[in-house]
Amino acid sequence: MLYIGAMPLFIAALAFLLPLAALFLWRHLRPGETPSGWLVLAAALAVALVLGGALHYGLNRSMERGERYVPATLTPER
C-alpha cells in the first residue's frame, strides 16, 4: 500500500512510463508503420492543453509578490 508521501513520486513515474509503454506497444504491434499525422497532431494538442492548464493553474494559485505567507495552524477540536 502506498503512503501519502509516495503518491507524487508514483504519479510522476506513471506520467513518464505510460507514454513510453504506449510507444513500445505501438512499435511491437505495428512494426515499420508510423503513426498518422492526425494522431501526432492530437498528441501535440493534448500536450499543449496540459501545459497551458498547468501554467494557468500555477499563475492563479501563486502568491502575489511581497505577500506575507501565513502557514496553516492546527487548532484543538472541541
PDB file of C-alpha atoms in Angstrom:
ATOM      1  CA  MET A   1       0.000   0.000   0.000  1.00  0.00           C
ATOM      2  CA  LEU A   2       1.270   3.470  -0.856  1.00  0.00           C
ATOM      3  CA  TYR A   3       1.602   6.117   1.787  1.00  0.00           C
ATOM      4  CA  ILE A   4       0.820   9.782   1.084  1.00  0.00           C
ATOM      5  CA  GLY A   5       4.472  10.804   0.601  1.00  0.00           C
ATOM      6  CA  ALA A   6       5.000   8.291  -2.214  1.00  0.00           C
ATOM      7  CA  MET A   7       1.947   9.305  -4.247  1.00  0.00           C
ATOM      8  CA  PRO A   8       3.559  12.261  -6.115  1.00  0.00           C
ATOM      9  CA  LEU A   9       6.536  10.051  -6.998  1.00  0.00           C
ATOM     10  CA  PHE A  10       4.190   7.298  -8.177  1.00  0.00           C
ATOM     11  CA  ILE A  11       2.187   9.730 -10.335  1.00  0.00           C
ATOM     12  CA  ALA A  12       5.378  11.174 -11.844  1.00  0.00           C
ATOM     13  CA  ALA A  13       6.646   7.676 -12.645  1.00  0.00           C
ATOM     14  CA  LEU A  14       3.318   6.803 -14.292  1.00  0.00           C
ATOM     15  CA  ALA A  15       3.323  10.047 -16.264  1.00  0.00           C
ATOM     16  CA  PHE A  16       6.714   9.062 -17.682  1.00  0.00           C
ATOM     17  CA  LEU A  17       6.214   5.318 -18.100  1.00  0.00           C
ATOM     18  CA  LEU A  18       2.710   5.184 -19.618  1.00  0.00           C
ATOM     19  CA  PRO A  19       3.567   7.081 -22.827  1.00  0.00           C
ATOM     20  CA  LEU A  20       6.792   5.096 -23.090  1.00  0.00           C
ATOM     21  CA  ALA A  21       4.858   1.828 -22.702  1.00  0.00           C
ATOM     22  CA  ALA A  22       2.361   3.006 -25.332  1.00  0.00           C
ATOM     23  CA  LEU A  23       5.235   3.708 -27.737  1.00  0.00           C
ATOM     24  CA  PHE A  24       6.754   0.274 -27.183  1.00  0.00           C
ATOM     25  CA  LEU A  25       3.352  -1.364 -27.597  1.00  0.00           C
ATOM     26  CA  TRP A  26       2.810   0.552 -30.855  1.00  0.00           C
ATOM     27  CA  ARG A  27       6.232  -0.498 -32.151  1.00  0.00           C
ATOM     28  CA  HIS A  28       5.548  -4.126 -31.183  1.00  0.00           C
ATOM     29  CA  LEU A  29       2.054  -4.349 -32.694  1.00  0.00           C
ATOM     30  CA  ARG A  30       2.767  -2.319 -35.851  1.00  0.00           C
ATOM     31  CA  PRO A  31       6.434  -2.695 -36.763  1.00  0.00           C
ATOM     32  CA  GLY A  32       7.559  -0.473 -39.590  1.00  0.00           C
ATOM     33  CA  GLU A  33       4.443   1.750 -39.502  1.00  0.00           C
ATOM     34  CA  THR A  34       4.455   5.335 -38.403  1.00  0.00           C
ATOM     35  CA  PRO A  35       1.560   6.985 -36.584  1.00  0.00           C
ATOM     36  CA  SER A  36      -0.800   9.053 -38.710  1.00  0.00           C
ATOM     37  CA  GLY A  37      -0.426  12.809 -38.871  1.00  0.00           C
ATOM     38  CA  TRP A  38      -3.776  13.243 -37.114  1.00  0.00           C
ATOM     39  CA  LEU A  39      -2.592  11.143 -34.161  1.00  0.00           C
ATOM     40  CA  VAL A  40       0.595  13.186 -33.847  1.00  0.00           C
ATOM     41  CA  LEU A  41      -1.407  16.414 -34.110  1.00  0.00           C
ATOM     42  CA  ALA A  42      -3.845  15.215 -31.431  1.00  0.00           C
ATOM     43  CA  ALA A  43      -0.962  14.273 -29.125  1.00  0.00           C
ATOM     44  CA  ALA A  44       0.704  17.665 -29.634  1.00  0.00           C
ATOM     45  CA  LEU A  45      -2.593  19.420 -28.944  1.00  0.00           C
ATOM     46  CA  ALA A  46      -3.076  17.370 -25.767  1.00  0.00           C
ATOM     47  CA  VAL A  47       0.417  18.291 -24.561  1.00  0.00           C
ATOM     48  CA  ALA A  48      -0.222  21.978 -25.305  1.00  0.00           C
ATOM     49  CA  LEU A  49      -3.538  21.868 -23.413  1.00  0.00           C
ATOM     50  CA  VAL A  50      -1.955  20.186 -20.381  1.00  0.00           C
ATOM     51  CA  LEU A  51       0.919  22.672 -20.297  1.00  0.00           C
ATOM     52  CA  GLY A  52      -1.465  25.599 -20.747  1.00  0.00           C
ATOM     53  CA  GLY A  53      -3.687  24.291 -17.952  1.00  0.00           C
ATOM     54  CA  ALA A  54      -0.698  23.854 -15.643  1.00  0.00           C
ATOM     55  CA  LEU A  55       0.510  27.376 -16.414  1.00  0.00           C
ATOM     56  CA  HIS A  56      -2.955  28.834 -15.838  1.00  0.00           C
ATOM     57  CA  TYR A  57      -3.333  26.972 -12.534  1.00  0.00           C
ATOM     58  CA  GLY A  58       0.128  27.992 -11.356  1.00  0.00           C
ATOM     59  CA  LEU A  59      -0.433  31.654 -12.156  1.00  0.00           C
ATOM     60  CA  ASN A  60      -3.863  31.731 -10.485  1.00  0.00           C
ATOM     61  CA  ARG A  61      -2.782  29.946  -7.307  1.00  0.00           C
ATOM     62  CA  SER A  62       0.534  31.700  -6.725  1.00  0.00           C
ATOM     63  CA  MET A  63       1.039  34.355  -4.084  1.00  0.00           C
ATOM     64  CA  GLU A  64       1.462  37.987  -5.055  1.00  0.00           C
ATOM     65  CA  ARG A  65       4.935  39.479  -4.820  1.00  0.00           C
ATOM     66  CA  GLY A  66       5.540  40.794  -1.328  1.00  0.00           C
ATOM     67  CA  GLU A  67       2.520  38.990   0.133  1.00  0.00           C
ATOM     68  CA  ARG A  68       3.251  37.525   3.553  1.00  0.00           C
ATOM     69  CA  TYR A  69       2.994  33.760   3.881  1.00  0.00           C
ATOM     70  CA  VAL A  70       0.867  32.596   6.800  1.00  0.00           C
ATOM     71  CA  PRO A  71       1.249  28.869   7.435  1.00  0.00           C
ATOM     72  CA  ALA A  72      -1.744  26.779   8.378  1.00  0.00           C
ATOM     73  CA  THR A  73      -2.214  26.058  12.060  1.00  0.00           C
ATOM     74  CA  LEU A  74      -3.943  23.194  13.783  1.00  0.00           C
ATOM     75  CA  THR A  75      -6.427  24.036  16.484  1.00  0.00           C
ATOM     76  CA  PRO A  76      -7.672  21.569  19.087  1.00  0.00           C
ATOM     77  CA  GLU A  77     -11.057  20.038  18.350  1.00  0.00           C
ATOM     78  CA  ARG A  78     -13.880  20.998  20.657  1.00  0.00           C
TER      79      ARG A  78
END
